[in-house]
Coordinates of C-alpha atoms in Angstrom, one line a residue:
Chain A
M1 CA 30.5 -28.1 -118.2
T2 CA 31.6 -31.4 -116.8
P3 CA 29.2 -33.3 -114.6
P4 CA 30.2 -33.5 -111.0
V5 CA 32.0 -36.6 -109.9
V6 CA 29.9 -38.5 -107.4
D7 CA 31.5 -41.2 -105.3
V8 CA 28.8 -43.9 -105.0
L9 CA 30.8 -46.2 -102.7
P10 CA 29.2 -44.9 -99.5
A11 CA 25.8 -45.9 -100.8
I12 CA 26.9 -49.5 -101.6
P13 CA 25.2 -51.2 -98.6
A14 CA 21.9 -49.6 -99.5
L15 CA 22.3 -50.4 -103.2
I16 CA 23.1 -54.0 -102.4
L17 CA 19.8 -54.3 -100.4
A18 CA 17.8 -52.5 -103.2
V19 CA 19.3 -54.8 -105.9
T20 CA 18.6 -57.9 -103.8
G21 CA 15.0 -56.7 -103.3
L22 CA 14.6 -56.4 -107.1
A23 CA 16.2 -59.9 -107.6
V24 CA 13.7 -61.5 -105.2
L25 CA 10.9 -59.8 -107.1
L26 CA 12.2 -61.0 -110.4
A27 CA 12.7 -64.5 -109.0
Q28 CA 9.1 -64.5 -107.9
A29 CA 8.0 -63.5 -111.4
F30 CA 9.8 -66.6 -112.8
T31 CA 8.4 -68.9 -110.1
P32 CA 5.3 -71.0 -111.0
R33 CA 2.0 -69.5 -109.8
G34 CA 1.1 -70.5 -106.3
Q35 CA 4.7 -71.2 -105.2
A36 CA 7.0 -68.9 -103.3
A37 CA 10.4 -67.9 -104.6
P38 CA 13.3 -68.6 -102.3
G39 CA 13.2 -65.1 -100.9
A40 CA 14.7 -65.8 -97.5
P41 CA 18.1 -67.2 -98.8
F42 CA 18.4 -64.4 -101.3
S43 CA 17.7 -61.8 -98.7
L44 CA 20.1 -63.4 -96.2
A45 CA 22.8 -63.3 -98.8
G46 CA 22.1 -59.7 -99.7
L47 CA 22.0 -58.6 -96.0
L48 CA 25.3 -60.4 -95.3
A49 CA 26.9 -58.8 -98.3
A50 CA 25.6 -55.4 -97.2
L51 CA 27.1 -56.1 -93.7
V52 CA 30.5 -56.8 -95.3
A53 CA 30.2 -53.6 -97.3
V54 CA 29.5 -51.7 -94.1
Y55 CA 32.6 -53.2 -92.6
L56 CA 34.7 -52.3 -95.6
L57 CA 33.3 -48.8 -95.6
A58 CA 34.2 -48.5 -91.9
A59 CA 37.7 -49.6 -92.7
R60 CA 37.9 -46.9 -95.5
G61 CA 36.6 -44.3 -93.1
G62 CA 33.2 -43.6 -94.6
G63 CA 32.6 -41.0 -97.2
D64 CA 29.8 -39.0 -98.6
L65 CA 27.6 -38.8 -101.7
G66 CA 27.2 -35.4 -103.2
G67 CA 26.5 -33.7 -99.8
T68 CA 23.1 -35.5 -99.4
Y69 CA 24.1 -38.9 -98.1
V70 CA 26.9 -39.2 -95.6
V71 CA 28.5 -42.3 -94.2
D72 CA 30.3 -41.3 -90.9
A73 CA 30.7 -43.2 -87.7
F74 CA 27.1 -42.3 -86.8
S75 CA 25.7 -43.7 -90.0
L76 CA 27.9 -46.8 -89.8
Y77 CA 26.7 -47.6 -86.3
F78 CA 23.1 -47.4 -87.5
H79 CA 23.9 -49.3 -90.7
A80 CA 25.2 -52.2 -88.6
L81 CA 22.2 -52.1 -86.3
I82 CA 19.6 -51.9 -89.1
I83 CA 21.2 -54.6 -91.2
G84 CA 21.3 -56.7 -88.0
V85 CA 17.6 -56.1 -87.5
G86 CA 17.0 -57.1 -91.1
L87 CA 18.9 -60.4 -90.6
V88 CA 16.9 -61.4 -87.5
V89 CA 13.6 -60.5 -89.2
V90 CA 14.5 -62.5 -92.3
L91 CA 15.5 -65.5 -90.1
L92 CA 12.2 -65.3 -88.2
S93 CA 10.1 -64.9 -91.3
P94 CA 9.9 -68.2 -93.3
S95 CA 8.3 -70.3 -90.6
Y96 CA 5.9 -67.5 -89.6
L97 CA 4.9 -66.8 -93.2
R98 CA 4.2 -70.5 -93.8
A99 CA 2.2 -70.8 -90.6
T100 CA 0.0 -67.8 -91.5
G101 CA -0.2 -68.6 -95.3
I102 CA 1.3 -65.4 -96.6
D103 CA 4.5 -66.9 -98.0
R104 CA 5.2 -64.7 -101.0
G105 CA 8.3 -63.3 -102.6
E106 CA 7.2 -59.7 -102.4
Y107 CA 7.3 -59.9 -98.6
Y108 CA 11.1 -60.0 -98.7
T109 CA 11.3 -57.4 -101.4
L110 CA 9.3 -54.9 -99.3
V111 CA 11.3 -55.7 -96.2
L112 CA 14.5 -55.0 -98.1
F113 CA 13.1 -51.8 -99.6
S114 CA 12.1 -50.5 -96.1
L115 CA 15.6 -51.3 -94.9
V116 CA 17.0 -49.2 -97.7
G117 CA 14.8 -46.3 -96.5
M118 CA 16.0 -46.8 -92.9
L119 CA 19.7 -46.7 -94.1
G120 CA 19.0 -43.5 -96.0
L121 CA 17.2 -42.0 -93.0
V122 CA 20.2 -42.3 -90.7
S123 CA 22.6 -41.1 -93.4
C124 CA 20.8 -38.0 -94.7
R125 CA 22.7 -34.8 -94.4
E126 CA 20.0 -32.8 -96.0
L127 CA 16.3 -32.4 -95.6
V128 CA 15.2 -33.5 -99.0
S129 CA 16.9 -36.9 -98.7
L130 CA 15.4 -37.1 -95.2
F131 CA 11.9 -36.9 -96.6
V132 CA 12.5 -39.2 -99.5
S133 CA 14.2 -41.9 -97.3
L134 CA 11.4 -41.6 -94.8
E135 CA 8.8 -42.3 -97.5
V136 CA 10.8 -45.1 -99.0
M137 CA 10.8 -46.8 -95.6
S138 CA 7.1 -46.0 -94.9
V139 CA 5.5 -46.9 -98.2
A140 CA 7.1 -50.3 -98.1
L141 CA 5.8 -50.8 -94.5
Y142 CA 2.3 -49.7 -95.3
A143 CA 2.1 -52.6 -97.8
L144 CA 3.8 -55.0 -95.4
A145 CA 1.3 -54.2 -92.6
G146 CA -1.6 -55.2 -94.8
L147 CA 0.1 -58.2 -96.4
H148 CA -2.1 -60.7 -94.5
R149 CA -5.0 -60.0 -96.8
A150 CA -7.3 -62.7 -95.4
R151 CA -7.1 -61.1 -91.9
P152 CA -9.3 -58.0 -91.5
E153 CA -7.1 -56.8 -88.6
S154 CA -4.1 -56.7 -90.9
Q155 CA -6.0 -54.7 -93.5
E156 CA -7.2 -52.3 -90.8
A157 CA -3.6 -52.0 -89.5
A158 CA -2.4 -51.1 -93.0
L159 CA -5.1 -48.5 -93.5
K160 CA -4.5 -46.8 -90.1
Y161 CA -0.7 -46.9 -90.6
F162 CA -1.1 -45.4 -94.1
I163 CA -3.5 -42.6 -93.0
T164 CA -1.5 -41.6 -89.9
G165 CA 1.8 -42.0 -91.7
A166 CA 0.8 -39.8 -94.7
F167 CA -0.7 -37.3 -92.3
S168 CA 2.5 -37.1 -90.3
S169 CA 4.6 -36.8 -93.4
G170 CA 2.6 -33.7 -94.2
F171 CA 3.7 -32.1 -90.9
L172 CA 7.3 -33.1 -91.4
L173 CA 7.3 -31.7 -94.9
Y174 CA 5.8 -28.4 -93.7
G175 CA 8.5 -28.2 -91.1
I176 CA 11.2 -28.8 -93.8
A177 CA 9.6 -26.0 -95.9
L178 CA 9.7 -23.5 -93.0
L179 CA 13.3 -24.4 -92.1
Y180 CA 14.2 -23.8 -95.7
G181 CA 12.4 -20.5 -95.7
A182 CA 14.2 -19.5 -92.5
S183 CA 17.7 -20.5 -93.7
G184 CA 17.6 -20.6 -97.5
S185 CA 19.1 -24.1 -97.5
T186 CA 18.1 -27.7 -97.1
S187 CA 21.6 -28.9 -95.9
L188 CA 21.5 -29.7 -92.2
V189 CA 24.9 -28.0 -91.5
A190 CA 23.9 -24.9 -93.5
V191 CA 20.6 -24.7 -91.7
G192 CA 22.4 -25.0 -88.4
A193 CA 24.8 -22.2 -89.4
A194 CA 22.0 -19.9 -90.6
L195 CA 20.0 -20.3 -87.5
R196 CA 22.9 -19.3 -85.2
T197 CA 22.3 -15.6 -86.2
P198 CA 18.6 -15.3 -86.9
G199 CA 16.6 -12.2 -87.6
P200 CA 13.2 -11.9 -85.9
A201 CA 11.3 -13.2 -88.9
T202 CA 13.6 -16.2 -89.4
A203 CA 13.5 -17.0 -85.7
A204 CA 9.7 -17.3 -85.8
L205 CA 9.7 -19.4 -89.0
A206 CA 12.5 -21.7 -87.6
T207 CA 10.6 -22.2 -84.3
M208 CA 7.4 -23.1 -86.1
G209 CA 9.3 -25.4 -88.4
T210 CA 11.0 -27.1 -85.4
G211 CA 7.6 -27.7 -83.8
L212 CA 6.2 -29.2 -87.0
L213 CA 9.3 -31.5 -87.4
L214 CA 8.8 -32.6 -83.8
V215 CA 5.2 -33.5 -84.5
G216 CA 6.3 -35.5 -87.6
F217 CA 9.0 -37.3 -85.7
G218 CA 6.6 -37.8 -82.8
F219 CA 4.3 -39.8 -85.1
K220 CA 7.2 -41.9 -86.4
V221 CA 8.7 -42.8 -83.0
A222 CA 5.1 -43.3 -81.6
S223 CA 5.4 -40.8 -78.8
V224 CA 2.2 -39.7 -76.9
P225 CA 0.0 -37.8 -78.1
F226 CA 1.0 -39.0 -81.6
H227 CA 1.0 -42.7 -80.7
M228 CA -2.7 -43.7 -81.2
W229 CA -1.9 -45.6 -84.4
A230 CA 0.9 -47.7 -82.8
P231 CA -1.1 -50.3 -80.7
D232 CA -3.5 -51.0 -83.5
V233 CA -0.9 -51.2 -86.2
Y234 CA 1.5 -53.3 -84.1
E235 CA -1.4 -55.7 -83.2
G236 CA -2.8 -56.0 -86.7
A237 CA 0.4 -56.3 -88.8
P238 CA 2.1 -59.7 -89.3
T239 CA 4.1 -60.3 -86.2
T240 CA 7.5 -60.4 -87.9
I241 CA 6.7 -57.0 -89.5
T242 CA 5.7 -55.7 -86.0
A243 CA 9.2 -56.8 -84.9
L244 CA 10.7 -54.9 -87.9
M245 CA 8.7 -51.8 -87.1
S246 CA 9.4 -51.7 -83.4
A247 CA 13.1 -52.4 -83.7
G248 CA 14.1 -50.9 -87.1
V249 CA 11.7 -48.0 -87.7
K250 CA 12.2 -46.8 -84.1
A251 CA 16.0 -46.9 -84.5
A252 CA 16.0 -45.2 -87.9
A253 CA 13.5 -42.5 -86.7
F254 CA 15.6 -41.7 -83.6
G255 CA 18.7 -41.7 -85.8
A256 CA 17.2 -39.1 -88.1
L257 CA 15.8 -37.1 -85.1
L258 CA 19.2 -37.0 -83.4
R259 CA 20.9 -35.9 -86.7
V260 CA 18.4 -33.2 -87.5
F261 CA 18.1 -31.8 -84.0
G262 CA 21.8 -32.2 -83.3
Q263 CA 23.2 -30.7 -86.5
A264 CA 20.5 -28.3 -87.8
L265 CA 18.8 -27.1 -84.7
P266 CA 21.2 -26.9 -81.8
A267 CA 20.8 -23.1 -81.8
L268 CA 17.1 -23.6 -81.0
A269 CA 17.7 -26.1 -78.2
A270 CA 16.2 -23.8 -75.6
S271 CA 12.9 -23.9 -77.3
W272 CA 12.7 -27.6 -78.3
Q273 CA 14.2 -29.2 -75.2
P274 CA 11.2 -28.4 -72.9
A275 CA 8.9 -29.7 -75.7
V276 CA 10.8 -32.9 -75.9
A277 CA 10.9 -33.3 -72.2
A278 CA 7.1 -32.8 -72.0
L279 CA 6.7 -35.5 -74.7
A280 CA 9.0 -37.8 -72.8
V281 CA 6.9 -37.5 -69.6
V282 CA 3.5 -38.1 -71.2
T283 CA 4.9 -40.9 -73.3
M284 CA 6.4 -42.7 -70.4
V285 CA 3.3 -42.4 -68.3
V286 CA 0.6 -43.1 -70.9
G287 CA 2.6 -45.9 -72.5
N288 CA 3.1 -47.8 -69.3
L289 CA -0.4 -47.3 -68.0
G290 CA -1.8 -48.4 -71.4
A291 CA 0.3 -51.5 -71.3
L292 CA -1.0 -52.4 -67.8
A293 CA -4.5 -52.7 -69.2
Q294 CA -3.7 -55.1 -72.1
S295 CA -4.5 -58.8 -72.2
N296 CA -3.2 -59.3 -75.7
L297 CA 0.6 -59.8 -75.5
K298 CA 1.3 -58.2 -78.9
R299 CA -0.7 -55.1 -77.9
M300 CA 1.0 -55.1 -74.5
L301 CA 4.4 -55.1 -76.3
A302 CA 3.1 -52.3 -78.6
Y303 CA 2.3 -50.1 -75.6
S304 CA 5.6 -51.1 -74.1
S305 CA 7.3 -49.8 -77.3
V306 CA 5.4 -46.5 -76.8
A307 CA 6.7 -46.3 -73.3
H308 CA 10.3 -47.0 -74.4
A309 CA 10.0 -44.1 -76.9
G310 CA 9.4 -42.0 -73.8
Y311 CA 12.6 -43.3 -72.0
L312 CA 14.6 -42.6 -75.2
L313 CA 13.1 -39.1 -75.5
A314 CA 14.2 -38.4 -72.0
A315 CA 17.8 -38.8 -73.2
V316 CA 17.2 -36.9 -76.4
V317 CA 16.6 -33.8 -74.2
A318 CA 20.3 -34.1 -73.3
A319 CA 21.0 -34.6 -77.0
P320 CA 23.8 -32.4 -78.1
G321 CA 26.0 -34.0 -75.5
I322 CA 26.0 -37.2 -73.5
G323 CA 22.4 -38.0 -74.5
V324 CA 23.3 -39.1 -78.0
E325 CA 25.5 -42.0 -77.0
A326 CA 22.9 -43.2 -74.4
V327 CA 20.2 -43.2 -77.0
L328 CA 22.5 -45.1 -79.5
F329 CA 23.4 -47.7 -76.9
Y330 CA 19.8 -48.2 -75.8
L331 CA 18.5 -48.5 -79.4
V332 CA 20.7 -51.7 -79.8
A333 CA 19.5 -53.2 -76.5
Y334 CA 15.9 -52.2 -77.3
A335 CA 16.1 -53.7 -80.9
A336 CA 17.5 -57.0 -79.6
V337 CA 14.8 -57.2 -76.9
N338 CA 11.9 -56.3 -79.2
L339 CA 13.0 -58.6 -82.1
G340 CA 13.2 -61.3 -79.5
G341 CA 9.8 -60.5 -77.9
F342 CA 7.8 -60.3 -81.1
G343 CA 9.9 -63.0 -82.6
A344 CA 9.0 -65.4 -79.8
L345 CA 5.3 -64.6 -80.3
A346 CA 5.8 -65.2 -84.1
A347 CA 7.5 -68.5 -83.4
L348 CA 4.4 -69.7 -81.5
A349 CA 2.1 -69.2 -84.5
R350 CA 0.7 -72.4 -86.0
Q351 CA -1.7 -72.9 -88.9
G352 CA -3.5 -69.7 -88.9
R353 CA -3.7 -69.4 -85.1
E354 CA -1.5 -67.1 -83.1
P355 CA -1.4 -67.6 -79.4
L356 CA -1.3 -64.1 -78.0
S357 CA -3.2 -64.0 -74.7
L358 CA -1.7 -64.6 -71.3
D359 CA -3.6 -67.9 -71.0
D360 CA -2.0 -69.0 -74.3
V361 CA 1.5 -68.9 -72.9
A362 CA 0.6 -70.4 -69.5
G363 CA 2.9 -73.2 -68.7
L364 CA 5.1 -72.6 -71.8
A365 CA 8.2 -73.3 -69.7
S366 CA 7.2 -77.0 -69.2
R367 CA 6.8 -77.7 -72.9
R368 CA 9.2 -75.3 -74.6
P369 CA 11.8 -74.5 -71.9
A370 CA 14.3 -72.8 -74.3
L371 CA 11.7 -70.5 -75.8
A372 CA 10.3 -69.6 -72.4
A373 CA 13.7 -68.9 -71.1
A374 CA 14.5 -66.6 -74.1
L375 CA 11.2 -64.8 -73.7
A376 CA 11.8 -64.4 -70.0
V377 CA 15.2 -62.8 -70.7
Y378 CA 13.6 -60.3 -73.1
L379 CA 10.9 -59.4 -70.6
I380 CA 13.4 -59.0 -67.8
S381 CA 15.5 -56.7 -70.0
L382 CA 12.4 -54.6 -70.9
T383 CA 11.8 -54.2 -67.2
G384 CA 15.4 -53.1 -66.7
V385 CA 16.5 -55.7 -64.1
P386 CA 20.3 -55.7 -63.5
V387 CA 22.6 -57.9 -65.7
S388 CA 20.4 -57.3 -68.7
A389 CA 20.9 -54.9 -71.6
G390 CA 17.8 -53.0 -70.5
F391 CA 19.3 -52.1 -67.1
V392 CA 22.6 -50.8 -68.5
G393 CA 20.7 -49.0 -71.2
K394 CA 18.2 -47.3 -68.9
F395 CA 21.0 -46.4 -66.5
F396 CA 22.8 -44.5 -69.3
L397 CA 19.5 -42.9 -70.5
F398 CA 18.5 -41.6 -67.1
R399 CA 22.1 -40.6 -66.2
A400 CA 22.2 -38.5 -69.4
A401 CA 18.9 -36.8 -68.3
V402 CA 20.2 -36.1 -64.8
N403 CA 23.5 -34.7 -66.1
A404 CA 21.6 -32.4 -68.4
G405 CA 19.7 -31.1 -65.4
W406 CA 16.4 -32.9 -66.0
T407 CA 16.4 -35.0 -62.9
S408 CA 12.6 -35.1 -62.8
L409 CA 12.6 -37.0 -66.1
A410 CA 14.9 -39.6 -64.7
V411 CA 12.7 -39.9 -61.5
I412 CA 9.5 -40.4 -63.6
G413 CA 11.4 -42.9 -65.8
V414 CA 12.5 -45.0 -62.9
L415 CA 9.0 -44.9 -61.3
M416 CA 7.4 -46.0 -64.6
S417 CA 9.9 -48.8 -64.9
V418 CA 8.7 -50.1 -61.6
V419 CA 5.1 -49.9 -62.8
S420 CA 6.2 -51.8 -66.0
A421 CA 7.6 -54.7 -63.9
Y422 CA 4.0 -55.7 -63.2
Y423 CA 2.9 -56.3 -66.8
Y424 CA 6.2 -57.7 -68.0
L425 CA 6.7 -60.1 -65.1
R426 CA 3.1 -61.2 -65.2
V427 CA 4.0 -63.0 -68.4
V428 CA 7.0 -64.7 -66.9
V429 CA 4.9 -65.8 -64.0
A430 CA 2.3 -67.3 -66.4
M431 CA 5.0 -69.1 -68.3
Y432 CA 6.7 -70.6 -65.2
M433 CA 4.2 -70.9 -62.4
R434 CA 1.0 -72.0 -64.2
E435 CA 0.0 -75.3 -65.8
P436 CA -0.6 -75.4 -69.5
L437 CA -4.3 -75.2 -70.4
G438 CA -5.3 -78.1 -72.6
E439 CA -3.2 -80.0 -75.1
D440 CA 0.2 -78.9 -76.5
A441 CA -1.0 -76.1 -78.8
W442 CA 2.4 -74.6 -79.6
A443 CA 4.3 -75.2 -82.8
P444 CA 7.9 -76.6 -82.4
V445 CA 10.3 -73.7 -82.8
P446 CA 11.8 -73.9 -86.3
P447 CA 15.7 -73.9 -86.4
S448 CA 16.1 -70.5 -88.2
A449 CA 13.7 -68.8 -85.8
G450 CA 15.5 -70.5 -82.9
L451 CA 18.8 -69.1 -84.2
A452 CA 17.3 -65.6 -84.4
L453 CA 15.8 -65.8 -80.9
G454 CA 19.1 -67.2 -79.5
L455 CA 21.1 -64.4 -81.1
S456 CA 18.8 -61.8 -79.6
A457 CA 18.9 -63.3 -76.2
A458 CA 22.7 -63.6 -76.4
V459 CA 23.0 -59.9 -77.4
V460 CA 20.7 -58.9 -74.5
L461 CA 22.8 -60.8 -71.9
A462 CA 26.2 -59.8 -73.5
L463 CA 25.3 -56.1 -73.4
G464 CA 24.1 -56.5 -69.8
V465 CA 27.3 -58.1 -68.6
H466 CA 29.9 -56.4 -70.9
P467 CA 28.5 -53.3 -72.5
E468 CA 31.9 -51.7 -73.0
P469 CA 32.6 -52.5 -76.7
V470 CA 29.2 -51.3 -77.9
L471 CA 29.4 -48.3 -75.6
T472 CA 32.8 -47.3 -77.0
W473 CA 31.4 -47.5 -80.5
A474 CA 28.3 -45.5 -79.6
R475 CA 30.5 -42.8 -78.1
L476 CA 32.6 -42.7 -81.3
A477 CA 29.3 -42.5 -83.4
A478 CA 28.0 -39.7 -81.2
R479 CA 31.1 -37.7 -81.6
S480 CA 30.9 -37.7 -85.4
L481 CA 27.6 -35.8 -85.0
L482 CA 29.2 -32.8 -83.5
Chain B
M1 CA 1.4 -6.5 -106.6
S2 CA 5.0 -6.3 -105.6
P3 CA 7.0 -9.5 -105.5
D4 CA 7.1 -9.5 -101.7
R5 CA 3.3 -9.2 -101.6
I6 CA 2.9 -12.2 -103.9
V7 CA 5.3 -14.3 -101.8
Q8 CA 3.5 -13.3 -98.6
S9 CA 0.0 -14.1 -100.1
A10 CA 1.2 -17.4 -101.4
L11 CA 2.6 -18.3 -98.0
L12 CA -0.7 -17.4 -96.3
L13 CA -2.7 -19.3 -98.9
S14 CA -0.4 -22.3 -98.3
L15 CA -1.0 -22.1 -94.5
A16 CA -4.7 -21.9 -95.1
L17 CA -4.8 -24.9 -97.4
F18 CA -2.7 -26.9 -94.9
V19 CA -5.0 -26.1 -92.1
V20 CA -8.0 -27.1 -94.3
G21 CA -6.3 -30.4 -95.0
V22 CA -5.6 -31.0 -91.3
V23 CA -9.1 -30.2 -90.2
G24 CA -10.5 -32.3 -93.0
V25 CA -8.5 -35.3 -91.8
F26 CA -10.1 -35.0 -88.4
L27 CA -13.6 -34.2 -89.5
R28 CA -14.2 -36.4 -92.5
R29 CA -15.1 -40.0 -92.0
N30 CA -14.8 -41.3 -95.6
V31 CA -11.3 -42.8 -96.2
I32 CA -11.0 -41.4 -99.7
T33 CA -11.9 -37.9 -98.6
V34 CA -9.4 -38.2 -95.7
F35 CA -6.8 -39.2 -98.2
M36 CA -7.6 -36.3 -100.4
C37 CA -7.2 -34.0 -97.4
V38 CA -3.7 -35.5 -96.8
E39 CA -2.9 -34.8 -100.4
L40 CA -4.1 -31.2 -99.9
M41 CA -1.6 -30.8 -97.0
L42 CA 1.3 -32.0 -99.2
N43 CA 0.3 -29.7 -102.0
A44 CA -0.1 -26.8 -99.6
V45 CA 3.5 -27.4 -98.6
N46 CA 4.5 -27.5 -102.3
L47 CA 3.1 -24.0 -102.7
S48 CA 5.2 -22.7 -99.8
F49 CA 8.3 -24.3 -101.2
V50 CA 7.7 -22.5 -104.5
A51 CA 7.0 -19.2 -102.7
F52 CA 10.1 -19.5 -100.5
S53 CA 12.2 -20.4 -103.6
R54 CA 11.0 -17.2 -105.2
A55 CA 11.7 -15.1 -102.2
L56 CA 15.2 -16.5 -101.6
G57 CA 16.1 -16.6 -105.3
T58 CA 17.3 -20.2 -105.2
L59 CA 16.0 -23.1 -107.2
D60 CA 16.5 -25.9 -104.6
A61 CA 13.0 -25.8 -103.4
Q62 CA 11.5 -26.0 -106.8
V63 CA 13.4 -29.2 -107.4
L64 CA 12.1 -30.4 -104.0
V65 CA 8.6 -30.0 -105.3
F66 CA 9.2 -32.7 -108.0
F67 CA 10.5 -35.0 -105.3
V68 CA 7.3 -34.4 -103.2
L69 CA 5.1 -35.0 -106.3
T70 CA 6.8 -38.3 -107.1
V71 CA 6.7 -39.5 -103.5
A72 CA 3.0 -38.5 -103.2
A73 CA 2.3 -40.5 -106.4
A74 CA 4.0 -43.6 -105.0
E75 CA 2.2 -43.2 -101.7
A76 CA -1.1 -42.8 -103.5
A77 CA -0.5 -46.1 -105.4
V78 CA 0.1 -48.1 -102.3
G79 CA -2.6 -46.2 -100.3
L80 CA -5.3 -46.7 -102.9
A81 CA -4.4 -50.4 -103.2
I82 CA -4.9 -50.7 -99.4
I83 CA -8.2 -48.9 -99.6
I84 CA -9.4 -51.2 -102.5
A85 CA -8.3 -54.3 -100.5
I86 CA -10.2 -53.2 -97.4
H87 CA -13.3 -52.1 -99.4
R88 CA -13.5 -55.6 -101.0
H89 CA -13.5 -57.1 -97.5
R90 CA -15.8 -54.8 -95.6
D91 CA -17.9 -53.1 -98.3
T92 CA -17.6 -49.7 -96.6
L93 CA -15.1 -46.9 -96.5
D94 CA -16.3 -45.3 -93.3
L95 CA -13.4 -44.8 -90.9
D96 CA -15.7 -45.4 -87.9
A97 CA -16.4 -48.9 -89.2
F98 CA -12.8 -50.0 -88.9
N99 CA -12.9 -50.7 -85.2
L100 CA -11.8 -54.3 -84.9
M101 CA -9.1 -52.8 -82.8
K102 CA -9.8 -49.7 -80.9
W103 CA -8.0 -46.6 -82.3

């Protein structure tokens, strides 16, 4: 018997990141005690190499790895997004890690490992690799959330993330087991085919399995009522890791959600669409109302990220069709905005102190005009004001919901966006209309973080003015899912 | 017992164990006990994988069980490290004590 020939080329971007992570770890081992290995340059090199590999794979037309890991237009779209998120996070990190005293090599290793998990998550064509990728991503993030060992909040965040994460994995895994029991296969396409002609027993198993999967994914994308961990974890984790979680994890989880529900469960759409719609409504409402009550900006952005999971779910309801491209486009806009928002907060950190209250940013515009302008751009985009990526993205999300016959979702989404203007623009007003309290308490923005923030702001504005190229690509990616 | 009966009983047992795990996560306040309840959930699912595998006559799910075991071990390593770190700081493992930020 000859062993099957496996083409590993499609996994090259993930492999590059994994090897880079190991290299950083090794470099740290050979660095004198108390010093940090040059993790950031290593990681940047690895991420750029992975991006080139993605480009070459795209030119080659993708491929797949033994039926478990597929690189099609959908995966490539997410690969580029996730590696881009990784680049921005690594650019933001060195100055933040120095300011908070957690500058250690394993930080970059764990970031790269979690990115590997995200790449796997959006490329899985099979439920086993879905579970394994999800855990590769999550286990690295549990450790990252608690990396700031001197800060009790960070430890608490790690613990809460770990408990809720492991708990939700249990639901996801049970869902996988029931789908396997119903269809006799773990391949998404085979599950989809088997469920098209179900017997009565299979139908019951499959419906239960779908419900459990939805709970599992609900935790991962932080949708209400499975969101209670998100504000605490986002607040307690190191700010650059919060940026990674809000941009990267959300993108990867929605990618996996679309793939599983689009390829394996279209036959059950009639039973999961109302459930997703209900989740979308409560998530939009609770997320936005929760954000209204926050005085800590990091926690406010955490609730805002819950609310945005709701907007995205509103388009997932329309998933088999036009919804997918709307979600894909919005994930890029959303990632740029959140990396910018949390990145700007990280850039303000100085010597163990992180200015995170509304008073802390009062008058920021007079002392750090560029940073204030960038933060204003992100906040305006989160609100969904025209000529920003957020407006275009929300327009497509809500249009998808309306086209699929869920007009009420779009109406609630628009109303909640209006509510959100209050808490987003309150920050802009504080930065521009108020006088700074006391002496200049803000750190100068370091060049690498400045580059990352500038890039995010440029993406936000570019997508707002000229969304066509990304939209075309998103459409192509969505089509490969069918 | 006929093979069908065995599979059916195993599936019911797995469901019961899973529910015990879920309820335990909500009711228990000690972090270690909560973690053990999560592990109980994962192993309950393993049991149903094996049962389905027997019922369907395929080996896929039995291979899957090894993946789950490995992943659970990795998760336990990181999770216990987090628990030790927080215990050193706070000298307690009571979930209700971890309220610096509201849940």
